[in-house]
GROMACS .gro file of C-alpha atoms in nm:
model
  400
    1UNK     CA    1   2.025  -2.469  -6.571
    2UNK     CA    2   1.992  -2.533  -6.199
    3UNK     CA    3   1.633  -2.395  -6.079
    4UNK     CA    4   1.667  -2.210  -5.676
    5UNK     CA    5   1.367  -2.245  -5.450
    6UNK     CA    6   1.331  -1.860  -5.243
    7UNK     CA    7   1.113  -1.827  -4.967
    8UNK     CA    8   0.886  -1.560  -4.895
    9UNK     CA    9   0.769  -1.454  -4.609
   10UNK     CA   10   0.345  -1.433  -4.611
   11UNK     CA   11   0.157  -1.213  -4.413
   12UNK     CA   12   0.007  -1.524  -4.272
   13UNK     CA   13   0.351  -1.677  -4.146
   14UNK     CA   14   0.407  -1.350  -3.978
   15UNK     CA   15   0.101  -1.325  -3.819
   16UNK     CA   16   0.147  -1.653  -3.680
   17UNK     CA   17   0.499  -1.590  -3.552
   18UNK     CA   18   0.326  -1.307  -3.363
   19UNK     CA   19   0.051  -1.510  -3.206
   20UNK     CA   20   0.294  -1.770  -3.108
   21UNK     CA   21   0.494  -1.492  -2.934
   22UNK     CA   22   0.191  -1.350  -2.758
   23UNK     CA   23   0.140  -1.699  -2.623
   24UNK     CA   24   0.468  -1.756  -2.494
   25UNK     CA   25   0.474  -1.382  -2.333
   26UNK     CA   26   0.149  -1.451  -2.168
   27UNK     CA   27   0.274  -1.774  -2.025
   28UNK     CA   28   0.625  -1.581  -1.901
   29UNK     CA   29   0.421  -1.309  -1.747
   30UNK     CA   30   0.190  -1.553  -1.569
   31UNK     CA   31   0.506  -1.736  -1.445
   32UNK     CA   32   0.670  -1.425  -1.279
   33UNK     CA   33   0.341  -1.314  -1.144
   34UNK     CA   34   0.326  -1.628  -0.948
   35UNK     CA   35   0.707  -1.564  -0.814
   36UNK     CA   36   0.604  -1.262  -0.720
   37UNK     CA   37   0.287  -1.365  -0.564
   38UNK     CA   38   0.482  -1.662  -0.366
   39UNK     CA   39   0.718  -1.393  -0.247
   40UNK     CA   40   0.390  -1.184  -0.135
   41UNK     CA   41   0.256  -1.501   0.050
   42UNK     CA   42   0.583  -1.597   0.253
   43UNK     CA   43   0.561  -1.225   0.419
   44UNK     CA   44   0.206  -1.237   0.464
   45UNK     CA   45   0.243  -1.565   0.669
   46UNK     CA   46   0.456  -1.445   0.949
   47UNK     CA   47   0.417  -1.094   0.968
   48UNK     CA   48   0.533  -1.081   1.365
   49UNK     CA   49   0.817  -1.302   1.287
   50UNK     CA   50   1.167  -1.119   1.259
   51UNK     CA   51   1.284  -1.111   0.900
   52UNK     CA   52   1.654  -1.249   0.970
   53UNK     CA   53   1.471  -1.534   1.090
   54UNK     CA   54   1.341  -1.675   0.764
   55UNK     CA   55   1.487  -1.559   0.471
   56UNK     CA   56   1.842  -1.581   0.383
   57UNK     CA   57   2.092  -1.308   0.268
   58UNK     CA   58   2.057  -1.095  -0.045
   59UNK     CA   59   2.208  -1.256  -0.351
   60UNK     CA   60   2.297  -0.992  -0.497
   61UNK     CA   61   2.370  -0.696  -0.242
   62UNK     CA   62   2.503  -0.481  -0.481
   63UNK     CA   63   2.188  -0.417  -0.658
   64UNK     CA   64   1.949  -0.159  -0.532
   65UNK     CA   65   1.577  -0.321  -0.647
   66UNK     CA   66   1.413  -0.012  -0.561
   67UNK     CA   67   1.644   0.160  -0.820
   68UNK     CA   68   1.596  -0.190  -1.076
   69UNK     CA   69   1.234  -0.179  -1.089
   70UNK     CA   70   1.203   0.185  -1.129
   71UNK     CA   71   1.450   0.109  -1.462
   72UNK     CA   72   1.243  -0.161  -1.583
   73UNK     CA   73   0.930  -0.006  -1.466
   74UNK     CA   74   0.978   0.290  -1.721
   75UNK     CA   75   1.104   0.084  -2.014
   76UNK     CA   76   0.836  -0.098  -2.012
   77UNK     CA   77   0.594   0.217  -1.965
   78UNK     CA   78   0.757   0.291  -2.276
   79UNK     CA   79   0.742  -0.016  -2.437
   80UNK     CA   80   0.369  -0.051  -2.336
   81UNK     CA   81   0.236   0.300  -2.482
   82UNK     CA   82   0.429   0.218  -2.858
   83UNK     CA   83   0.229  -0.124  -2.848
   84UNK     CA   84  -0.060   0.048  -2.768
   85UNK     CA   85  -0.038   0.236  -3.034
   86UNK     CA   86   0.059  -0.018  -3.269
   87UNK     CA   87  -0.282  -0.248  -3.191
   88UNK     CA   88  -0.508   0.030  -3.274
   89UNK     CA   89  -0.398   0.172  -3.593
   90UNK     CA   90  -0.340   0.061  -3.963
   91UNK     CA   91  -0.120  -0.075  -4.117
   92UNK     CA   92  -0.110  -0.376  -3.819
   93UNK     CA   93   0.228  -0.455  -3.885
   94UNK     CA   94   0.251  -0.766  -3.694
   95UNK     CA   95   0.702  -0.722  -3.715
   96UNK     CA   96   0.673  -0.412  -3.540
   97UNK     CA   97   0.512  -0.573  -3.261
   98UNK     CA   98   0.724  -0.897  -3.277
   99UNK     CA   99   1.021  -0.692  -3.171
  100UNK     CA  100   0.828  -0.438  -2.853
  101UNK     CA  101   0.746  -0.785  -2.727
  102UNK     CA  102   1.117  -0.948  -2.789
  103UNK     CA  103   1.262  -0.667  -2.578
  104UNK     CA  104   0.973  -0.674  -2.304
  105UNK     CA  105   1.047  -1.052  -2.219
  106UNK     CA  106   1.403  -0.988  -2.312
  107UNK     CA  107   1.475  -0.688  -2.019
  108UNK     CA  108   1.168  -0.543  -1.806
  109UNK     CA  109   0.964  -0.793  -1.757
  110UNK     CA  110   1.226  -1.039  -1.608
  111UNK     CA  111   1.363  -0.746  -1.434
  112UNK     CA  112   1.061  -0.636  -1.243
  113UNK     CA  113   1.081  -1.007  -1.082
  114UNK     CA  114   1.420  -1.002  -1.020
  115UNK     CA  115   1.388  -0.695  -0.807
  116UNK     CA  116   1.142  -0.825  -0.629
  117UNK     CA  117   1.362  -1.160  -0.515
  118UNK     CA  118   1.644  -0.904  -0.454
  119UNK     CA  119   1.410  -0.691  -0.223
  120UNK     CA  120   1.481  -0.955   0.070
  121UNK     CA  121   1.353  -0.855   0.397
  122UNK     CA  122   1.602  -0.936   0.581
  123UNK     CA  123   1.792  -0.642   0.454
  124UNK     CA  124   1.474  -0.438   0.307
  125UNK     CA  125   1.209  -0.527   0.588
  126UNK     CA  126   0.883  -0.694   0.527
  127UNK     CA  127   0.668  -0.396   0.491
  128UNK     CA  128   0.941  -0.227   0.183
  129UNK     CA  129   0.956  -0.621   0.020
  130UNK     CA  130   0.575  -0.649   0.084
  131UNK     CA  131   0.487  -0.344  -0.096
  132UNK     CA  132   0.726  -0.317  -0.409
  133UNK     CA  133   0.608  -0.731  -0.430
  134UNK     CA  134   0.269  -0.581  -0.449
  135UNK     CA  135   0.331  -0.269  -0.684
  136UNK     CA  136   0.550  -0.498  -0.931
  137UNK     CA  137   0.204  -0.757  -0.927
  138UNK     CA  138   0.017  -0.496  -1.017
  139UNK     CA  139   0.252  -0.385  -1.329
  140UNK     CA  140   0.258  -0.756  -1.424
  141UNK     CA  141  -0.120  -0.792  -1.402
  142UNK     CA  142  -0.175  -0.480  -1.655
  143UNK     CA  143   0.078  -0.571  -1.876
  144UNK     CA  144  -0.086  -0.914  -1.936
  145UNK     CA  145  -0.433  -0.761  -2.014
  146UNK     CA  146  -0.246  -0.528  -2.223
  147UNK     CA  147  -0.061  -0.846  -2.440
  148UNK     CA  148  -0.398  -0.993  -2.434
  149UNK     CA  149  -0.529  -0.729  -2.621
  150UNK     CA  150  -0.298  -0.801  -2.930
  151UNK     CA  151  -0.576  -0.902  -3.221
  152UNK     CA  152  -0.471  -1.232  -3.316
  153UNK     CA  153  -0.620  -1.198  -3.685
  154UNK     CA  154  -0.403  -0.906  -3.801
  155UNK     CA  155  -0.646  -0.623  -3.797
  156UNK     CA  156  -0.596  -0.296  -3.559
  157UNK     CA  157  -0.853  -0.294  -3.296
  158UNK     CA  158  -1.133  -0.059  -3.386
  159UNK     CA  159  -1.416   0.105  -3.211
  160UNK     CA  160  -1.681  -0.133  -3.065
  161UNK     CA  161  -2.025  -0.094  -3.058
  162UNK     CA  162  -2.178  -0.100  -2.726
  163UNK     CA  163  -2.290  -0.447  -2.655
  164UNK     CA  164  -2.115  -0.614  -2.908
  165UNK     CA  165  -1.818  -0.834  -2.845
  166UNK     CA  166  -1.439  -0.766  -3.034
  167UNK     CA  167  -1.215  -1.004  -3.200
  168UNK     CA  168  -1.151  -1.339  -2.948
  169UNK     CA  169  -0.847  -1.239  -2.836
  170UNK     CA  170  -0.806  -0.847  -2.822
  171UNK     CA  171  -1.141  -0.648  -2.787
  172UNK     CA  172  -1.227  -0.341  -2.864
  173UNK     CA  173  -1.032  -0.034  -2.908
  174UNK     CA  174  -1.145   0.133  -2.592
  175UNK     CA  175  -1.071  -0.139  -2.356
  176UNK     CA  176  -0.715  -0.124  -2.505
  177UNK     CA  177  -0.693   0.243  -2.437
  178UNK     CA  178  -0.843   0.212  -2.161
  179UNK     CA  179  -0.626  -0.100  -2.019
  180UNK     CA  180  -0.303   0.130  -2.143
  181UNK     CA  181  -0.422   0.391  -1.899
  182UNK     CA  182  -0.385   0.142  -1.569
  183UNK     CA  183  -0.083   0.031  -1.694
  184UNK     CA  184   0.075   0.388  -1.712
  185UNK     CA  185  -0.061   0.456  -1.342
  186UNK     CA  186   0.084   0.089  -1.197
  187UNK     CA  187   0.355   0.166  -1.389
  188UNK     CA  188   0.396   0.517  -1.299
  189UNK     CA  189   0.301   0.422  -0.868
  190UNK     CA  190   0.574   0.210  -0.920
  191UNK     CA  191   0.883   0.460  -0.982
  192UNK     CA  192   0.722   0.693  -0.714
  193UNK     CA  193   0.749   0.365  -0.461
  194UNK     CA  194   1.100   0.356  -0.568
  195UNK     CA  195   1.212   0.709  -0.558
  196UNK     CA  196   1.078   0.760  -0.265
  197UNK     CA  197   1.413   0.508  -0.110
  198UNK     CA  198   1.401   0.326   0.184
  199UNK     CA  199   1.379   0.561   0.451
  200UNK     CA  200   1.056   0.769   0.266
  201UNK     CA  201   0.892   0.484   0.226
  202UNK     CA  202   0.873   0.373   0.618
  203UNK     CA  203   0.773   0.704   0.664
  204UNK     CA  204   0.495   0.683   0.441
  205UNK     CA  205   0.362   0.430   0.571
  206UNK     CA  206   0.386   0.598   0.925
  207UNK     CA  207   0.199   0.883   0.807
  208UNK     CA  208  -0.036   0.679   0.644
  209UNK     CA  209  -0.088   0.512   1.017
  210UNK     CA  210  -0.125   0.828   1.172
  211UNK     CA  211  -0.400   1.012   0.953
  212UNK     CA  212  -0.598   0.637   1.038
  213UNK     CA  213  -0.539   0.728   1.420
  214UNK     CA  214  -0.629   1.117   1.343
  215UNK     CA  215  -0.974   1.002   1.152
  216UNK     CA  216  -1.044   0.735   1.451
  217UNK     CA  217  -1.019   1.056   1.737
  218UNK     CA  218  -1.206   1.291   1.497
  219UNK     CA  219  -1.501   1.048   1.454
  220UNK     CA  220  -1.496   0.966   1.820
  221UNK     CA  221  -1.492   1.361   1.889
  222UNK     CA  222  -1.769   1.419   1.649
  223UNK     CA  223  -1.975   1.105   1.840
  224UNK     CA  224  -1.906   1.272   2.186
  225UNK     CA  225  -2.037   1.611   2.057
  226UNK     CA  226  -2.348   1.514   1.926
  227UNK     CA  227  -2.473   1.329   2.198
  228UNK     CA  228  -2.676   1.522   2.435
  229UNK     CA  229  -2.699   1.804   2.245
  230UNK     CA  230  -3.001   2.118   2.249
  231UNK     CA  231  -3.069   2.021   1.888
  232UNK     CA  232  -3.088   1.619   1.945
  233UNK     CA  233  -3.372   1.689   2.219
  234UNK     CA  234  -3.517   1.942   2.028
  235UNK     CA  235  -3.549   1.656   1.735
  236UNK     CA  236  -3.687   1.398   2.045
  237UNK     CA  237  -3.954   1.679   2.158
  238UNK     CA  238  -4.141   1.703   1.795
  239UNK     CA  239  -4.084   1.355   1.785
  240UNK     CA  240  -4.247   1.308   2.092
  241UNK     CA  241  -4.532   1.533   1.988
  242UNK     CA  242  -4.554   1.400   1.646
  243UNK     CA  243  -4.619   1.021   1.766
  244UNK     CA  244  -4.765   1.108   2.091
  245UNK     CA  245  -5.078   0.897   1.973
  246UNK     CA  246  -4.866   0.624   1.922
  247UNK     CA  247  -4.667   0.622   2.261
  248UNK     CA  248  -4.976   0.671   2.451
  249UNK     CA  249  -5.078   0.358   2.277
  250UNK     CA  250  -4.720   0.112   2.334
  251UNK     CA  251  -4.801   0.235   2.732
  252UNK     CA  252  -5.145   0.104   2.749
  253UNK     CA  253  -5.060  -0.199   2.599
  254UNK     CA  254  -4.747  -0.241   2.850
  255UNK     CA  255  -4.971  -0.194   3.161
  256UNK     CA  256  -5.223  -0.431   3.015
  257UNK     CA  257  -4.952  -0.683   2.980
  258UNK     CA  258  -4.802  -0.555   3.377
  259UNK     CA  259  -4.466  -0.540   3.289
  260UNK     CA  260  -4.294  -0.389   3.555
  261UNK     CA  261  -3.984  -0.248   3.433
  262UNK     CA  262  -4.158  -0.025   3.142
  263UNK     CA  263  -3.883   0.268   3.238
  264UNK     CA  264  -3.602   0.073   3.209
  265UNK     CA  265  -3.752  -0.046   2.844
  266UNK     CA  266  -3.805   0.264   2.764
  267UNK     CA  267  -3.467   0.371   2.874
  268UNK     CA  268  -3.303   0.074   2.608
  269UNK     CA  269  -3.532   0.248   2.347
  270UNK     CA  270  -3.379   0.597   2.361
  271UNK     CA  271  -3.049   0.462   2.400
  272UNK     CA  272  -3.072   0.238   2.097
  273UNK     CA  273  -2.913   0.537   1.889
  274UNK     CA  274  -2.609   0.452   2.099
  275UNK     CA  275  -2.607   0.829   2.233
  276UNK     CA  276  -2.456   0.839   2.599
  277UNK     CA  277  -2.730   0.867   2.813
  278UNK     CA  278  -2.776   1.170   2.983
  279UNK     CA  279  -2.740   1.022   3.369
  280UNK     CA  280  -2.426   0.825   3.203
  281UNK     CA  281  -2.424   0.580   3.494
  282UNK     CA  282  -2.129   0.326   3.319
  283UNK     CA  283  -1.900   0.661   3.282
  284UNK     CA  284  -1.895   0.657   2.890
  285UNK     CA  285  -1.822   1.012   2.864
  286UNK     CA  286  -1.523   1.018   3.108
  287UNK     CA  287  -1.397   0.724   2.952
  288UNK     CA  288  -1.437   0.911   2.554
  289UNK     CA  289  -1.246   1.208   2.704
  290UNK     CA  290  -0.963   0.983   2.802
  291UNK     CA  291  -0.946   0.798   2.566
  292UNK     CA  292  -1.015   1.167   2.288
  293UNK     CA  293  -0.635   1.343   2.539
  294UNK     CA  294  -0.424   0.992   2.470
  295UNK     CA  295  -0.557   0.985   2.116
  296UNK     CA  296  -0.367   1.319   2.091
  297UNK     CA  297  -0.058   1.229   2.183
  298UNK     CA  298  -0.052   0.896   1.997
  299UNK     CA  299  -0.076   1.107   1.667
  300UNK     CA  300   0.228   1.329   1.855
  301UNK     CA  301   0.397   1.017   1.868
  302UNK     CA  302   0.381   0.886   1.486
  303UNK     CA  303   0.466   1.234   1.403
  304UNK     CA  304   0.752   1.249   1.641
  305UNK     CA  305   0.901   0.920   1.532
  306UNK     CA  306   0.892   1.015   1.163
  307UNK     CA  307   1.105   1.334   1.177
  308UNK     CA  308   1.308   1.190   1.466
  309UNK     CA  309   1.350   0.815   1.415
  310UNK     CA  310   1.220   0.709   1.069
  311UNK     CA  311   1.396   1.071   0.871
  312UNK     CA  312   1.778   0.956   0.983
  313UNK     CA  313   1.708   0.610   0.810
  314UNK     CA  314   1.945   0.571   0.483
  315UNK     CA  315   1.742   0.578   0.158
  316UNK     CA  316   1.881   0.251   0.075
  317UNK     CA  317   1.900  -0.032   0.303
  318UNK     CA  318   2.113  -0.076   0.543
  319UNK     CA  319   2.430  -0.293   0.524
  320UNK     CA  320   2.391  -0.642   0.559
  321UNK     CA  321   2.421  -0.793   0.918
  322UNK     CA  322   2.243  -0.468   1.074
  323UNK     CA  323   1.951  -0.463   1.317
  324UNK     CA  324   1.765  -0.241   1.181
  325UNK     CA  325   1.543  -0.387   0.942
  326UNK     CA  326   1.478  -0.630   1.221
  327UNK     CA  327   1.387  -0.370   1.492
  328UNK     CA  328   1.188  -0.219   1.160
  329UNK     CA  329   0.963  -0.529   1.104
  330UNK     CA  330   0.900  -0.514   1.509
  331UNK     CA  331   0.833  -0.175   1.506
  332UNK     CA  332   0.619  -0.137   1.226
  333UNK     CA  333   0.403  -0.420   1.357
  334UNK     CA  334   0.288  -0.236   1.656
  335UNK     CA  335   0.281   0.073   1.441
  336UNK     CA  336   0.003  -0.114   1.207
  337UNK     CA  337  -0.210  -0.273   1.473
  338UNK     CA  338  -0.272   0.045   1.724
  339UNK     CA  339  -0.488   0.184   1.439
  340UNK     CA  340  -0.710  -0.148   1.402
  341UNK     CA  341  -0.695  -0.124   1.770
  342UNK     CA  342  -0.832   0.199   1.822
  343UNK     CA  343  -1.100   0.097   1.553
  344UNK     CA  344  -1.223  -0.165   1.724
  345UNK     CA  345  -1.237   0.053   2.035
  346UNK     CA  346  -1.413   0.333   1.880
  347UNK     CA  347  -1.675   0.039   1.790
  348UNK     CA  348  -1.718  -0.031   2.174
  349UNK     CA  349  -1.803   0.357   2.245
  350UNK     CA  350  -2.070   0.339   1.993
  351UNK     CA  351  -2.199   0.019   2.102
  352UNK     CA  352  -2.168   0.202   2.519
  353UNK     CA  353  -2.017  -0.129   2.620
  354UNK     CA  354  -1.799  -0.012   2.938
  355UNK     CA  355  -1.624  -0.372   2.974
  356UNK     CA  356  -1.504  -0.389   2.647
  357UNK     CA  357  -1.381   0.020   2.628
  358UNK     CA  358  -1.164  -0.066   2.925
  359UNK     CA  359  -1.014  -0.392   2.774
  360UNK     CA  360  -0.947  -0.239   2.475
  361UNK     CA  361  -0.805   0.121   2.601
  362UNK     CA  362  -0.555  -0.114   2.829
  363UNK     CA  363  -0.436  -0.272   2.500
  364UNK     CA  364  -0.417   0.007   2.250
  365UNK     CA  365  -0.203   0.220   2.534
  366UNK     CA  366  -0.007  -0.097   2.583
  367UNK     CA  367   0.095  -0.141   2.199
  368UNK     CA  368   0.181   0.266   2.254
  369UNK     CA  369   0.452   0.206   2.520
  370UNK     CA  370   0.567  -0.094   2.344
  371UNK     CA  371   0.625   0.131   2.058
  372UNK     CA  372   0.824   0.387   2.225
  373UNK     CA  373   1.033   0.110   2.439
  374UNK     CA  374   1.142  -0.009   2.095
  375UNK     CA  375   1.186   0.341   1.950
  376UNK     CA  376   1.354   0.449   2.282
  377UNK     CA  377   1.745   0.381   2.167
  378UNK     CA  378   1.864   0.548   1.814
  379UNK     CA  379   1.970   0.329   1.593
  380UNK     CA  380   2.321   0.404   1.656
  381UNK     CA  381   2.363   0.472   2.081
  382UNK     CA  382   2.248   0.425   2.355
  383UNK     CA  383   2.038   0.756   2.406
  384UNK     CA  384   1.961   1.103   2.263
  385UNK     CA  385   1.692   1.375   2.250
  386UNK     CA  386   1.450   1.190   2.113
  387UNK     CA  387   1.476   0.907   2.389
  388UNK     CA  388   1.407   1.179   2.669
  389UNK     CA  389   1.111   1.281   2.500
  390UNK     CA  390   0.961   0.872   2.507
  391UNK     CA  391   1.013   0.876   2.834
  392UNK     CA  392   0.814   1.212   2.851
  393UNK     CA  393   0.521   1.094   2.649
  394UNK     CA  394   0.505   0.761   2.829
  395UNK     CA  395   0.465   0.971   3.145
  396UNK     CA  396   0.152   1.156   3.000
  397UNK     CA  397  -0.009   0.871   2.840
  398UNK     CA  398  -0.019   0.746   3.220
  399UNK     CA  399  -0.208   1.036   3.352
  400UNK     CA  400  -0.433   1.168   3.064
   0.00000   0.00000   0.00000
């Protein structure tokens, strides 16, 4: 009689299959994250540089990333919220969670990297690449924390008490919940970027531009107003009345000392709230009002070009061998710096430095009729109604 050896499978064998899975899917996710992070870096570099200038064709044309990662993006939202669930309650079942992280390393995770290769901005532009690089990091990031979480010695997570720690490798049951909750909104950000296509997200981002303009001239407006106001001298006068003891003191002690110029200090003193002065001898004021009338019509211009340049975009991008993503990249470079401009310039009103307000107003003004040279042709032509309305707004900017 011939004896047959079976072998069973122990809890302890599948446990371990488990933790040597969770190992291997925490080094694949921190592999793609730093793909995805190099691919961040090379647009960072060169921001100003043209996109057809440094990276090469798409590999695979065909494929729309926007439309991959939103795909993988919800499996994986999927995928996510049934581990989730399976960490936290008994039985831990340590198969069941062997196969959700099979088919996450098996289809979304890889695809949220390949999309992001795919997303080359040479055909997507550096701002579309830069930004769906940058949501897909984020998906990666929250998915690792979440694998983390997995309890490596096959009991569910369960509540922890405040100031005590959780098993080594998983935590407490909170900080899972909690960790599924950021992964649902990356996740979630994610298929919004996506839907969104290529022409809503420039635009986006244009509006996004424009509101930081809008906030710049409303702070600025708000500045001008309160300076010199009934209620700010009011506010000097019981000051003055309140600390009279103590001013009558500062001005005996300056004439003991003989300094001469004790207006002129005194002058610096009320001024050090970086209110215009009331005599405004470096022309502050009619340089804010200036500056408030052009501030208007940059936010006109943002507006204008997305409803008549940025809404006749495609949703997906453009064929391959077209200027546009090129004259994109240029475009959207201006677009981005005339805010940090303008904030840097509303930082020279406040600090009533007249040399600097002029340097800066001549740049800001001259990133604005860069803008509209560039934005001047449609992208198919040679002129339409929106190019006789640049040439209008380049003629006000001039004389407001």
């Amino acid at each position: 009689m011939s004896s047959s050896t079976t072998t069973t499978t122990t809890p302890a064998t599948g446990l371990e299959a488990l933790n040597n899975l969770v190992t291997s899917t925490l080094d694949l996710i921190t592999r793609l994250e730093t793909v995805v992070a190099s691919l961040t870096a090379e647009n960072a570099q060169r921001p100003d540089r043209p996109s057809t200038e440094e990276q090469s064709s798409n590999p695979h044309p065909e494929i729309n990333p926007l439309l991959l990662a939103s795909d993988a993006s919800t499996l994986l939202r999927a995928h996510a919220t049934k581990l989730s669930l399976l960490i936290i309650n008994e039985p831990f079942t340590p198969s069941a969670i062997i196969s959700i992280l099979r088919q996450l390393t098996a289809g979304p995770l890889p695809g949220l990297a390949s999309a992001a290769q795919i997303c080359v901005a040479s055909q997507w532009t550096k701002t579309i690449s830069a930004d769906l690089a940058y949501r897909i990091s984020r998906v990666l990031k929250e998915t690792r924390g979440l694998v983390e979480k997995i309890p490596g010695d096959g009991k569910a997570l369960k509540d922890t008490p405040a100031g005590a720690g959780g098993n080594k490798r998983g935590g407490g049951k909170q900080g899972s919940v909690a960790n599924t909750g950021t992964l649902w909104a990356a996740c979630d950000e994610l298929v919004a970027f996506a839907k969104r296509g290529f022409a809503g997200n420039v635009i986006k981002k244009t509006e996004e531009m424009k509101d930081t303009v809008k906030d710049v001239m409303e702070e600025l407006k708000e500045w001008g107003e309160e300076t010199g106001s009934d209620d700010d001298e009011e506010e000097e006068e019981e000051e003055d009345e309140n600390e009279d003891e103590d001013v009558k003191g500062v001005m005996q002690s300056l004439e003991a000392a003989k300094i001469a110029d004790t207006q002129a200090m005194l002058d610096d003193l009320m001024n050090s709230s970086s209110y215009i002065p009331r005599d405004d001898p470096d022309k502050i004021r009619e340089r804010l009002e200036s500056c408030l009338r052009r501030l208007r019509l940059v936010t006109l211009l943002y507006q204008a070009v997305a409803k008549r340049r940025f809404k006749s975009l495609p949703q997906a991008a453009p064929a391959e061998g077209s200027d546009i993503p090129k004259r994109l990249d240029e475009i959207m470079v201006l677009l981005k710096k005339i805010p940090e401009r303008f904030g840097s310039l509303a930082l020279a009103f406040y600090e009533l430095d007249p040399v600097e307000i002029d340097k800066l107003m001549d740049q800001c003004f001259f990133d604005c009729f860069a803008v509209a040279e560039l934005l001047i042709k449609p992208w198919d032509g040679e002129k339409d109604e929106f190019s006789d309305w640049v040439v209008k707004f380049q003629a006000e900017v001039k004389k407001a």
